[in-house]
Every structure is written in structure tokens, then in C-alpha cells.
GROMACS .gro file of C-alpha atoms in nm:
model
  444
    1UNK     CA    1  14.373  11.188   9.674
    2UNK     CA    2  14.153  10.923   9.848
    3UNK     CA    3  14.244  10.639  10.067
    4UNK     CA    4  14.246  10.286   9.948
    5UNK     CA    5  14.256   9.961  10.112
    6UNK     CA    6  14.637   9.882  10.176
    7UNK     CA    7  14.739   9.547  10.073
    8UNK     CA    8  15.093   9.404  10.038
    9UNK     CA    9  15.066   9.501   9.666
   10UNK     CA   10  15.071   9.863   9.775
   11UNK     CA   11  15.365   9.825  10.009
   12UNK     CA   12  15.604   9.757   9.709
   13UNK     CA   13  15.915  10.005   9.689
   14UNK     CA   14  15.851  10.341   9.519
   15UNK     CA   15  16.133  10.249   9.264
   16UNK     CA   16  15.921   9.957   9.124
   17UNK     CA   17  15.711  10.222   8.958
   18UNK     CA   18  15.987  10.302   8.729
   19UNK     CA   19  16.052   9.944   8.623
   20UNK     CA   20  15.718   9.856   8.489
   21UNK     CA   21  15.790   9.945   8.147
   22UNK     CA   22  16.116   9.944   7.911
   23UNK     CA   23  16.173  10.312   7.782
   24UNK     CA   24  16.381  10.381   7.471
   25UNK     CA   25  16.494  10.701   7.321
   26UNK     CA   26  16.637  10.776   6.985
   27UNK     CA   27  16.721  11.100   6.786
   28UNK     CA   28  16.671  11.143   6.436
   29UNK     CA   29  16.904  11.327   6.205
   30UNK     CA   30  16.665  11.603   6.177
   31UNK     CA   31  16.621  11.656   6.535
   32UNK     CA   32  16.316  11.455   6.612
   33UNK     CA   33  16.332  11.272   6.959
   34UNK     CA   34  16.162  10.949   6.957
   35UNK     CA   35  16.050  10.798   7.279
   36UNK     CA   36  15.927  10.433   7.293
   37UNK     CA   37  15.736  10.304   7.600
   38UNK     CA   38  15.692   9.935   7.566
   39UNK     CA   39  15.358   9.776   7.725
   40UNK     CA   40  15.277   9.439   7.595
   41UNK     CA   41  14.947   9.376   7.762
   42UNK     CA   42  14.726   9.451   7.467
   43UNK     CA   43  14.759   9.492   7.086
   44UNK     CA   44  14.708   9.859   7.120
   45UNK     CA   45  14.904  10.166   7.087
   46UNK     CA   46  14.920  10.552   7.159
   47UNK     CA   47  15.095  10.760   6.919
   48UNK     CA   48  15.173  11.125   7.037
   49UNK     CA   49  15.363  11.412   6.901
   50UNK     CA   50  15.450  11.681   7.134
   51UNK     CA   51  15.571  12.025   7.020
   52UNK     CA   52  15.808  12.225   7.256
   53UNK     CA   53  15.603  12.533   7.252
   54UNK     CA   54  15.277  12.649   7.424
   55UNK     CA   55  15.086  12.957   7.538
   56UNK     CA   56  15.374  13.091   7.733
   57UNK     CA   57  15.604  13.095   7.414
   58UNK     CA   58  15.343  13.343   7.222
   59UNK     CA   59  15.442  13.692   7.123
   60UNK     CA   60  15.281  13.936   7.335
   61UNK     CA   61  14.957  14.048   7.217
   62UNK     CA   62  14.905  13.751   7.017
   63UNK     CA   63  14.780  13.536   7.307
   64UNK     CA   64  14.571  13.237   7.203
   65UNK     CA   65  14.773  13.146   6.889
   66UNK     CA   66  14.902  12.816   7.029
   67UNK     CA   67  14.553  12.680   7.118
   68UNK     CA   68  14.418  12.849   6.794
   69UNK     CA   69  14.688  12.672   6.559
   70UNK     CA   70  14.603  12.341   6.766
   71UNK     CA   71  14.243  12.366   6.609
   72UNK     CA   72  14.377  12.450   6.262
   73UNK     CA   73  14.598  12.146   6.262
   74UNK     CA   74  14.281  11.928   6.189
   75UNK     CA   75  14.247  12.132   5.868
   76UNK     CA   76  14.372  11.999   5.542
   77UNK     CA   77  14.727  11.938   5.398
   78UNK     CA   78  14.868  11.889   5.045
   79UNK     CA   79  14.719  11.571   5.050
   80UNK     CA   80  14.418  11.551   5.296
   81UNK     CA   81  14.087  11.775   5.297
   82UNK     CA   82  13.962  11.959   5.599
   83UNK     CA   83  13.836  11.707   5.836
   84UNK     CA   84  14.002  11.411   5.670
   85UNK     CA   85  14.243  11.349   5.948
   86UNK     CA   86  14.014  11.244   6.224
   87UNK     CA   87  13.782  11.082   5.976
   88UNK     CA   88  14.072  10.826   5.878
   89UNK     CA   89  14.153  10.768   6.263
   90UNK     CA   90  13.778  10.688   6.331
   91UNK     CA   91  13.753  10.474   6.032
   92UNK     CA   92  14.049  10.280   6.144
   93UNK     CA   93  13.888  10.225   6.494
   94UNK     CA   94  14.091  10.469   6.665
   95UNK     CA   95  14.053  10.779   6.872
   96UNK     CA   96  14.231  11.109   6.843
   97UNK     CA   97  14.256  11.442   7.022
   98UNK     CA   98  14.498  11.751   7.120
   99UNK     CA   99  14.556  11.973   7.396
  100UNK     CA  100  14.753  12.309   7.465
  101UNK     CA  101  14.919  12.405   7.762
  102UNK     CA  102  15.154  12.687   7.865
  103UNK     CA  103  15.467  12.489   7.771
  104UNK     CA  104  15.357  12.238   7.511
  105UNK     CA  105  15.105  12.141   7.246
  106UNK     CA  106  15.033  11.776   7.168
  107UNK     CA  107  14.830  11.549   6.940
  108UNK     CA  108  14.753  11.182   6.997
  109UNK     CA  109  14.597  10.882   6.860
  110UNK     CA  110  14.502  10.548   7.027
  111UNK     CA  111  14.472  10.277   6.792
  112UNK     CA  112  14.523   9.904   6.721
  113UNK     CA  113  14.900   9.844   6.688
  114UNK     CA  114  14.881   9.752   6.316
  115UNK     CA  115  14.756  10.097   6.245
  116UNK     CA  116  15.059  10.255   6.389
  117UNK     CA  117  15.221  10.333   6.046
  118UNK     CA  118  14.917  10.503   5.928
  119UNK     CA  119  14.924  10.730   6.237
  120UNK     CA  120  15.267  10.815   6.200
  121UNK     CA  121  15.230  10.929   5.840
  122UNK     CA  122  14.940  11.157   5.924
  123UNK     CA  123  15.130  11.335   6.186
  124UNK     CA  124  15.440  11.377   5.960
  125UNK     CA  125  15.211  11.508   5.691
  126UNK     CA  126  15.065  11.773   5.918
  127UNK     CA  127  15.378  11.865   6.059
  128UNK     CA  128  15.527  12.031   5.774
  129UNK     CA  129  15.250  12.021   5.518
  130UNK     CA  130  14.952  12.197   5.652
  131UNK     CA  131  14.734  12.415   5.417
  132UNK     CA  132  14.525  12.695   5.561
  133UNK     CA  133  14.304  12.954   5.379
  134UNK     CA  134  14.099  13.248   5.483
  135UNK     CA  135  13.777  13.037   5.439
  136UNK     CA  136  13.920  12.784   5.692
  137UNK     CA  137  14.092  13.012   5.941
  138UNK     CA  138  13.812  13.285   6.003
  139UNK     CA  139  13.529  13.025   6.096
  140UNK     CA  140  13.751  12.820   6.307
  141UNK     CA  141  13.865  13.137   6.505
  142UNK     CA  142  13.470  13.192   6.576
  143UNK     CA  143  13.468  12.834   6.716
  144UNK     CA  144  13.747  12.912   6.948
  145UNK     CA  145  13.576  13.239   7.065
  146UNK     CA  146  13.243  13.031   7.123
  147UNK     CA  147  13.465  12.795   7.328
  148UNK     CA  148  13.600  13.068   7.515
  149UNK     CA  149  13.247  13.198   7.573
  150UNK     CA  150  13.140  12.853   7.718
  151UNK     CA  151  13.441  12.780   7.930
  152UNK     CA  152  13.531  13.117   8.056
  153UNK     CA  153  13.280  13.411   7.997
  154UNK     CA  154  12.997  13.194   8.123
  155UNK     CA  155  13.186  13.034   8.413
  156UNK     CA  156  13.268  13.296   8.687
  157UNK     CA  157  13.511  13.037   8.851
  158UNK     CA  158  13.722  13.037   8.513
  159UNK     CA  159  13.689  13.436   8.508
  160UNK     CA  160  13.811  13.441   8.868
  161UNK     CA  161  14.097  13.225   8.778
  162UNK     CA  162  14.211  13.411   8.500
  163UNK     CA  163  14.228  13.739   8.706
  164UNK     CA  164  14.432  13.568   8.971
  165UNK     CA  165  14.667  13.434   8.759
  166UNK     CA  166  14.717  13.786   8.592
  167UNK     CA  167  14.771  13.913   8.933
  168UNK     CA  168  15.007  13.620   9.051
  169UNK     CA  169  15.272  13.684   8.753
  170UNK     CA  170  15.373  14.010   8.701
  171UNK     CA  171  15.617  13.960   8.441
  172UNK     CA  172  15.600  13.584   8.317
  173UNK     CA  173  15.374  13.507   8.025
  174UNK     CA  174  15.223  13.243   8.261
  175UNK     CA  175  14.970  13.551   8.334
  176UNK     CA  176  14.785  13.504   8.034
  177UNK     CA  177  14.511  13.252   7.957
  178UNK     CA  178  14.612  12.950   7.734
  179UNK     CA  179  14.292  13.025   7.543
  180UNK     CA  180  14.385  13.391   7.517
  181UNK     CA  181  14.239  13.691   7.588
  182UNK     CA  182  13.908  13.754   7.395
  183UNK     CA  183  14.000  14.103   7.243
  184UNK     CA  184  14.322  13.940   7.114
  185UNK     CA  185  14.190  13.613   6.982
  186UNK     CA  186  13.943  13.799   6.798
  187UNK     CA  187  14.213  13.962   6.593
  188UNK     CA  188  14.410  13.637   6.511
  189UNK     CA  189  14.474  13.609   6.140
  190UNK     CA  190  14.567  13.370   5.880
  191UNK     CA  191  14.908  13.516   5.863
  192UNK     CA  192  14.964  13.489   6.246
  193UNK     CA  193  14.864  13.120   6.218
  194UNK     CA  194  15.109  13.061   5.919
  195UNK     CA  195  15.387  13.239   6.095
  196UNK     CA  196  15.354  13.051   6.413
  197UNK     CA  197  15.326  12.721   6.232
  198UNK     CA  198  15.616  12.779   6.025
  199UNK     CA  199  15.834  12.879   6.316
  200UNK     CA  200  15.763  12.617   6.560
  201UNK     CA  201  15.629  12.294   6.392
  202UNK     CA  202  15.923  12.124   6.297
  203UNK     CA  203  16.082  11.774   6.369
  204UNK     CA  204  16.368  11.966   6.578
  205UNK     CA  205  16.099  12.103   6.798
  206UNK     CA  206  15.886  11.779   6.844
  207UNK     CA  207  15.905  11.469   7.056
  208UNK     CA  208  15.730  11.152   6.896
  209UNK     CA  209  15.611  10.955   7.207
  210UNK     CA  210  15.488  10.575   7.123
  211UNK     CA  211  15.344  10.367   7.395
  212UNK     CA  212  15.203  10.016   7.378
  213UNK     CA  213  15.248   9.681   7.219
  214UNK     CA  214  15.556   9.797   6.997
  215UNK     CA  215  15.939   9.715   6.991
  216UNK     CA  216  16.187   9.984   6.983
  217UNK     CA  217  16.368   9.909   6.672
  218UNK     CA  218  16.014   9.871   6.497
  219UNK     CA  219  15.919  10.221   6.594
  220UNK     CA  220  16.251  10.367   6.510
  221UNK     CA  221  16.243  10.232   6.172
  222UNK     CA  222  15.874  10.369   6.104
  223UNK     CA  223  15.992  10.703   6.257
  224UNK     CA  224  16.286  10.736   6.006
  225UNK     CA  225  16.047  10.624   5.716
  226UNK     CA  226  15.775  10.864   5.803
  227UNK     CA  227  15.959  11.166   5.973
  228UNK     CA  228  16.305  11.115   5.848
  229UNK     CA  229  16.267  11.311   5.515
  230UNK     CA  230  16.111  11.641   5.681
  231UNK     CA  231  16.342  11.931   5.707
  232UNK     CA  232  16.413  12.091   6.039
  233UNK     CA  233  16.372  12.464   6.107
  234UNK     CA  234  16.657  12.678   6.130
  235UNK     CA  235  16.454  12.961   6.302
  236UNK     CA  236  16.333  12.810   6.636
  237UNK     CA  237  16.367  13.073   6.912
  238UNK     CA  238  16.546  12.970   7.224
  239UNK     CA  239  16.299  12.934   7.514
  240UNK     CA  240  16.403  13.249   7.709
  241UNK     CA  241  16.093  13.388   7.900
  242UNK     CA  242  16.057  13.708   8.093
  243UNK     CA  243  16.101  13.594   8.456
  244UNK     CA  244  15.938  13.700   8.765
  245UNK     CA  245  16.085  13.992   8.981
  246UNK     CA  246  16.107  13.976   9.363
  247UNK     CA  247  15.752  13.983   9.475
  248UNK     CA  248  15.730  14.217   9.788
  249UNK     CA  249  15.357  14.259   9.883
  250UNK     CA  250  15.071  14.036   9.918
  251UNK     CA  251  14.783  14.062   9.669
  252UNK     CA  252  14.414  14.050   9.776
  253UNK     CA  253  14.128  14.028   9.516
  254UNK     CA  254  13.773  14.025   9.571
  255UNK     CA  255  13.545  13.891   9.290
  256UNK     CA  256  13.161  13.921   9.300
  257UNK     CA  257  12.922  13.754   9.039
  258UNK     CA  258  12.559  13.666   9.082
  259UNK     CA  259  12.631  13.340   8.915
  260UNK     CA  260  12.840  13.211   9.197
  261UNK     CA  261  12.669  12.968   9.424
  262UNK     CA  262  12.914  12.868   9.675
  263UNK     CA  263  13.186  13.136   9.804
  264UNK     CA  264  13.541  13.024   9.834
  265UNK     CA  265  13.894  13.130   9.926
  266UNK     CA  266  14.189  13.038   9.719
  267UNK     CA  267  14.550  13.133   9.758
  268UNK     CA  268  14.853  13.060   9.553
  269UNK     CA  269  15.222  13.111   9.626
  270UNK     CA  270  15.511  13.133   9.367
  271UNK     CA  271  15.658  12.808   9.404
  272UNK     CA  272  15.972  12.618   9.228
  273UNK     CA  273  15.913  12.378   8.933
  274UNK     CA  274  16.097  12.003   8.883
  275UNK     CA  275  16.428  12.082   8.739
  276UNK     CA  276  16.652  11.860   8.555
  277UNK     CA  277  16.871  11.644   8.778
  278UNK     CA  278  16.740  11.852   9.088
  279UNK     CA  279  16.399  11.746   9.164
  280UNK     CA  280  16.419  11.737   9.557
  281UNK     CA  281  16.253  12.090   9.604
  282UNK     CA  282  15.963  11.990   9.390
  283UNK     CA  283  15.913  11.641   9.532
  284UNK     CA  284  15.905  11.813   9.892
  285UNK     CA  285  15.639  12.045   9.791
  286UNK     CA  286  15.430  11.755   9.643
  287UNK     CA  287  15.428  11.598   9.980
  288UNK     CA  288  15.361  11.915  10.146
  289UNK     CA  289  15.067  11.972   9.927
  290UNK     CA  290  14.933  11.617  10.016
  291UNK     CA  291  14.996  11.691  10.417
  292UNK     CA  292  14.822  12.025  10.397
  293UNK     CA  293  14.518  11.922  10.186
  294UNK     CA  294  14.568  11.613   9.988
  295UNK     CA  295  14.409  11.361  10.199
  296UNK     CA  296  14.067  11.490  10.290
  297UNK     CA  297  13.976  11.529  10.652
  298UNK     CA  298  14.273  11.360  10.739
  299UNK     CA  299  14.489  11.624  10.610
  300UNK     CA  300  14.622  11.922  10.805
  301UNK     CA  301  14.379  12.158  10.686
  302UNK     CA  302  14.074  11.916  10.649
  303UNK     CA  303  14.129  11.817  11.020
  304UNK     CA  304  14.178  12.176  11.139
  305UNK     CA  305  13.905  12.372  10.939
  306UNK     CA  306  13.650  12.105  10.877
  307UNK     CA  307  13.654  11.876  11.183
  308UNK     CA  308  13.798  12.076  11.483
  309UNK     CA  309  13.668  12.438  11.392
  310UNK     CA  310  13.395  12.357  11.177
  311UNK     CA  311  13.448  12.686  10.976
  312UNK     CA  312  13.500  12.510  10.637
  313UNK     CA  313  13.299  12.265  10.449
  314UNK     CA  314  13.598  12.184  10.229
  315UNK     CA  315  13.966  12.247  10.222
  316UNK     CA  316  14.247  12.133   9.990
  317UNK     CA  317  14.601  12.204   9.871
  318UNK     CA  318  14.774  12.125   9.555
  319UNK     CA  319  15.073  12.171   9.368
  320UNK     CA  320  15.179  12.089   9.000
  321UNK     CA  321  15.537  12.021   8.990
  322UNK     CA  322  15.594  11.986   8.606
  323UNK     CA  323  15.649  12.310   8.422
  324UNK     CA  324  15.916  12.468   8.206
  325UNK     CA  325  15.934  12.755   8.471
  326UNK     CA  326  15.834  12.804   8.835
  327UNK     CA  327  15.464  12.809   8.872
  328UNK     CA  328  15.259  12.795   9.208
  329UNK     CA  329  15.156  12.608   9.509
  330UNK     CA  330  14.787  12.662   9.633
  331UNK     CA  331  14.537  12.628   9.912
  332UNK     CA  332  14.161  12.638   9.858
  333UNK     CA  333  13.865  12.647  10.116
  334UNK     CA  334  13.503  12.688  10.125
  335UNK     CA  335  13.330  12.855  10.418
  336UNK     CA  336  13.068  12.681  10.637
  337UNK     CA  337  12.729  12.838  10.645
  338UNK     CA  338  12.728  13.175  10.848
  339UNK     CA  339  13.118  13.195  10.805
  340UNK     CA  340  13.240  13.502  10.615
  341UNK     CA  341  13.531  13.473  10.389
  342UNK     CA  342  13.723  13.689  10.614
  343UNK     CA  343  13.695  13.467  10.904
  344UNK     CA  344  13.777  13.171  10.687
  345UNK     CA  345  14.095  13.343  10.567
  346UNK     CA  346  14.211  13.426  10.934
  347UNK     CA  347  14.168  13.046  11.017
  348UNK     CA  348  14.359  12.941  10.693
  349UNK     CA  349  14.652  13.154  10.814
  350UNK     CA  350  14.637  13.039  11.154
  351UNK     CA  351  14.630  12.684  11.065
  352UNK     CA  352  14.930  12.733  10.813
  353UNK     CA  353  15.122  12.928  11.098
  354UNK     CA  354  15.069  12.665  11.341
  355UNK     CA  355  15.194  12.374  11.087
  356UNK     CA  356  15.513  12.588  11.024
  357UNK     CA  357  15.553  12.576  11.406
  358UNK     CA  358  15.480  12.222  11.473
  359UNK     CA  359  15.601  12.049  11.192
  360UNK     CA  360  15.516  11.707  10.985
  361UNK     CA  361  15.326  11.434  11.159
  362UNK     CA  362  15.558  11.152  11.074
  363UNK     CA  363  15.287  10.865  11.088
  364UNK     CA  364  15.095  11.097  10.822
  365UNK     CA  365  15.386  11.134  10.615
  366UNK     CA  366  15.455  10.749  10.590
  367UNK     CA  367  15.090  10.683  10.516
  368UNK     CA  368  15.121  10.942  10.228
  369UNK     CA  369  15.401  10.788  10.085
  370UNK     CA  370  15.253  10.455  10.061
  371UNK     CA  371  14.954  10.615   9.896
  372UNK     CA  372  15.153  10.800   9.633
  373UNK     CA  373  15.345  10.463   9.572
  374UNK     CA  374  15.018  10.322   9.518
  375UNK     CA  375  14.917  10.581   9.255
  376UNK     CA  376  15.216  10.531   9.091
  377UNK     CA  377  15.178  10.181   9.040
  378UNK     CA  378  14.818  10.215   8.943
  379UNK     CA  379  14.893  10.482   8.686
  380UNK     CA  380  15.078  10.226   8.487
  381UNK     CA  381  14.759  10.082   8.371
  382UNK     CA  382  14.700  10.337   8.116
  383UNK     CA  383  14.943  10.367   7.832
  384UNK     CA  384  14.797  10.715   7.761
  385UNK     CA  385  14.877  10.851   8.107
  386UNK     CA  386  15.237  10.705   8.095
  387UNK     CA  387  15.296  10.875   7.755
  388UNK     CA  388  15.162  11.168   7.872
  389UNK     CA  389  15.389  11.175   8.165
  390UNK     CA  390  15.691  11.148   7.955
  391UNK     CA  391  15.571  11.400   7.695
  392UNK     CA  392  15.482  11.656   7.954
  393UNK     CA  393  15.797  11.627   8.133
  394UNK     CA  394  16.043  11.637   7.818
  395UNK     CA  395  15.861  11.928   7.684
  396UNK     CA  396  15.928  12.087   8.006
  397UNK     CA  397  16.277  12.076   8.022
  398UNK     CA  398  16.316  11.730   8.213
  399UNK     CA  399  16.480  11.413   8.096
  400UNK     CA  400  16.375  11.046   8.070
  401UNK     CA  401  16.591  10.977   8.358
  402UNK     CA  402  16.419  11.239   8.567
  403UNK     CA  403  16.093  11.079   8.506
  404UNK     CA  404  16.222  10.730   8.608
  405UNK     CA  405  16.384  10.878   8.929
  406UNK     CA  406  16.093  11.050   9.034
  407UNK     CA  407  15.948  10.789   9.251
  408UNK     CA  408  16.274  10.718   9.443
  409UNK     CA  409  16.311  11.118   9.492
  410UNK     CA  410  15.970  11.102   9.652
  411UNK     CA  411  16.051  10.829   9.868
  412UNK     CA  412  16.390  10.997   9.991
  413UNK     CA  413  16.214  11.314  10.105
  414UNK     CA  414  16.226  11.382  10.476
  415UNK     CA  415  16.018  11.592  10.692
  416UNK     CA  416  16.305  11.841  10.734
  417UNK     CA  417  16.283  11.878  10.371
  418UNK     CA  418  15.952  11.933  10.355
  419UNK     CA  419  15.956  12.195  10.626
  420UNK     CA  420  16.229  12.380  10.449
  421UNK     CA  421  16.048  12.400  10.148
  422UNK     CA  422  15.725  12.537  10.338
  423UNK     CA  423  15.919  12.785  10.501
  424UNK     CA  424  16.047  12.908  10.149
  425UNK     CA  425  15.693  12.885   9.952
  426UNK     CA  426  15.449  12.979  10.237
  427UNK     CA  427  15.538  13.342  10.255
  428UNK     CA  428  15.245  13.581  10.234
  429UNK     CA  429  15.427  13.852  10.050
  430UNK     CA  430  15.480  13.591   9.784
  431UNK     CA  431  15.094  13.507   9.753
  432UNK     CA  432  14.774  13.616   9.578
  433UNK     CA  433  14.465  13.564   9.779
  434UNK     CA  434  14.131  13.563   9.606
  435UNK     CA  435  13.756  13.574   9.744
  436UNK     CA  436  13.495  13.447   9.506
  437UNK     CA  437  13.148  13.573   9.603
  438UNK     CA  438  12.797  13.641   9.520
  439UNK     CA  439  12.660  14.010   9.456
  440UNK     CA  440  12.469  13.960   9.783
  441UNK     CA  441  12.777  13.905  10.021
  442UNK     CA  442  12.984  14.173  10.197
  443UNK     CA  443  13.348  14.135  10.252
  444UNK     CA  444  13.328  14.221  10.613
   0.00000   0.00000   0.00000
């Protein structure tokens, strides 16, 4: 997070973030949840359909099927030919796309508000009326494999990330890549895609999020008209995933690749996620990540590793709080010229140990809370990001109230809360440390 000039506007209370737009929620008889986020500044709307299923819900051996089906959802239906969906959106002046994560799959269109009925109709159509054939499925599988080649096989950083994540999670399906393991994607079939679609793509497993220049009663009427007749599924599995056993030993990985231009060190720790009605631990971890590495050279790691010791050219920390199950907290550093990764790792360990002893700089924490308040306010400028915030949270087990209360929870976190969270998370035995190197480097 970068520093910005502070003005009186930035000093608004954090709770003001939750009051910038009215949020309404409804449930249709078939189980579809409808969330309406009002923003009347411009006559546009973002229409999103979120499915409560992602890569972590896949059957073992079928990795990549969630992302594969995302591609196939742009094929034909009983009323549309392959490719018609995006063509219609484009002809009506809109943009559309989709994305898959571990805990959800989402589809969206951004259009003029008078095109909302058309967009809802298109999404309702493909929710239950997708038509797939071998002639469409197999070539699209090749497209996914080529995407994996470009984004993963040809990128040493992505390969390194896959290996680290597989080592981080011994039992939980967060261990496998969202795009899928190549050898398993190669075997995905029409039958796999149809079985997955028929199981998970139903109104009672979906959330419709509409954000923009709309009224709640208007959206509800449209949702009933377009989605109300769709039959719910009666075979959606409960989201019970294998959980992690206790981690008792630190893991260390060394990855060498001649394509690596800059060596680096990255460490991840198992960490709690935001939980419905209980977000305090996650909020403390957000602030911990900002203190350690989220504010450039003014952060703990930046100041010590880059300025004082001059042992790193870059250092940061991060934590993504929204996930259905516990995920990770991470730190990252790049060594200065002539510094080995072993020396850098020792320095990182020392900085973290010193932080655990010395505690939080209260002035630093106060500045960070002001920055986070500002970022929360600025984020309201994008209806897409607001819609995504709610969709991501709701498909990950949180509630609308959790989203609205989040700024207040962050504001109430104390230095004692942060240090307690740090002591629980920054445990070497619960970590995976990776070195990314060129072939010429030696891990001395």
C-alpha cells in the first residue's frame, strides 16, 4: 500500500465506508440469493452471478474442472449458439468476463442500466440450459492447456508457487492449482464437465449480485422474472473439505530455473480466515501484514532489511483474509547483490523475532489505520470492486453484516490483538520457506 497525501477527507471514521451505498438482500423461492448494491452516480450496472463452488470443491483427480467449466459456460445453450453470449453483450455496449478461485466461480457483465434485463436473461439461460458437445469441449480443453502453458509452464514463478502451495497444504484441497495439474486437465472429458455443471450450477447454489443505478424492488422483480422458474438442484454436496492436520515441522524448498532473473525468498504460514460473526483474528492479521511489509520502506521489514541492513532490495508481507477455510500469511524478500538467500533468510528470521519481542509501534499503527480507511473509501468509487467484495465474501461463508462491519472491526484492533495474532501465526513449524534461484546459484 502506498502513502497518499492525508487530507481531512481521509480522516473520516472507518465506519463511513459501510454507509456509502445501500445494500439489500432477498431470497427467491428456488434458493437464489439476490444482493442489490445501490450506486446512483451513473446509469450503469454490474451484473454478477457467483457460484458457491471452486477449485477446492473438485473431486480428487479432476483438478481444473471448475476453471474448465468456466470456459465452457461461454458455449451454446438451448437458445444460443457458441460465442453468442459475449457477442450479445458486446453489441449492447457492455463488457463481460469470468473468473475461478478456490472457493467460487463468478461471471459478470457491466452495461448500461437499461440492458440489465437482457443480461439477467442470458445468465439465467446458461445457469440451467447449457448445451455441450465433444466438438466444443475437446478444443476448449486444448485452450485451457495452452493457457496453463503460457501462465504456468513458461513462468518459473508460477511453477514455484505451485510447488510451495502443494507443500503448504498436506491435506486440504487448497494444495492443488486452480487451473489444475496438467496431467489431469488433459483427461477432462465432456462427461466430467456435464456432471460438474449439473451438480453445482443451480439457483440454490448461486448468488446474484447487482450493483449500480438500480432500485431493490426493480432488481427483485427482474430476478423473479428471469431466474424464478429455474429448478433448484437436489444433489449439491455439503462443503465439507478435508482439513489440515497439525503442522509439526518447517518445510524448506529450493527451486532452480535458468529463466529466473532475480532470486527471492518467500515464506508462508498457515493462518486463520475471516469467520462469520468473528472477524477479529483476521483483522489483526491484516494489520500485522501491513506493519511488517505493507507500507514500503516504512514497514518493519522494509526499514530493517532495505534501509538499515541493506541486505534486501525489496521486502513485503501479505495476508488475504477472505477464504472459506484457513489459508496463509506470507512474507517475501529479494536479496541485495552479493547477498545469499541463506543470509537473507537468517536476517528475515531475526527481524521477525525482534518484532515479536519489541511489539507494535503505535504511531505506525495509527498511520496504517488511516491509510486503510482511505483505501476503503476510495474502493467505493468502483461498483465492480464493491460487487466483487460482497460476492467473494458471501461465497466464502461470510454475511452482508460481516462485510459492512469489517471497517469497524479493523478500527477496533489493538496492538495487543496484533501481537497475539502474530505469536499464533509466525511459528516456523507451521511454515514453508522457498528459495527461487537460477541454475548458477549455490544454496550455501
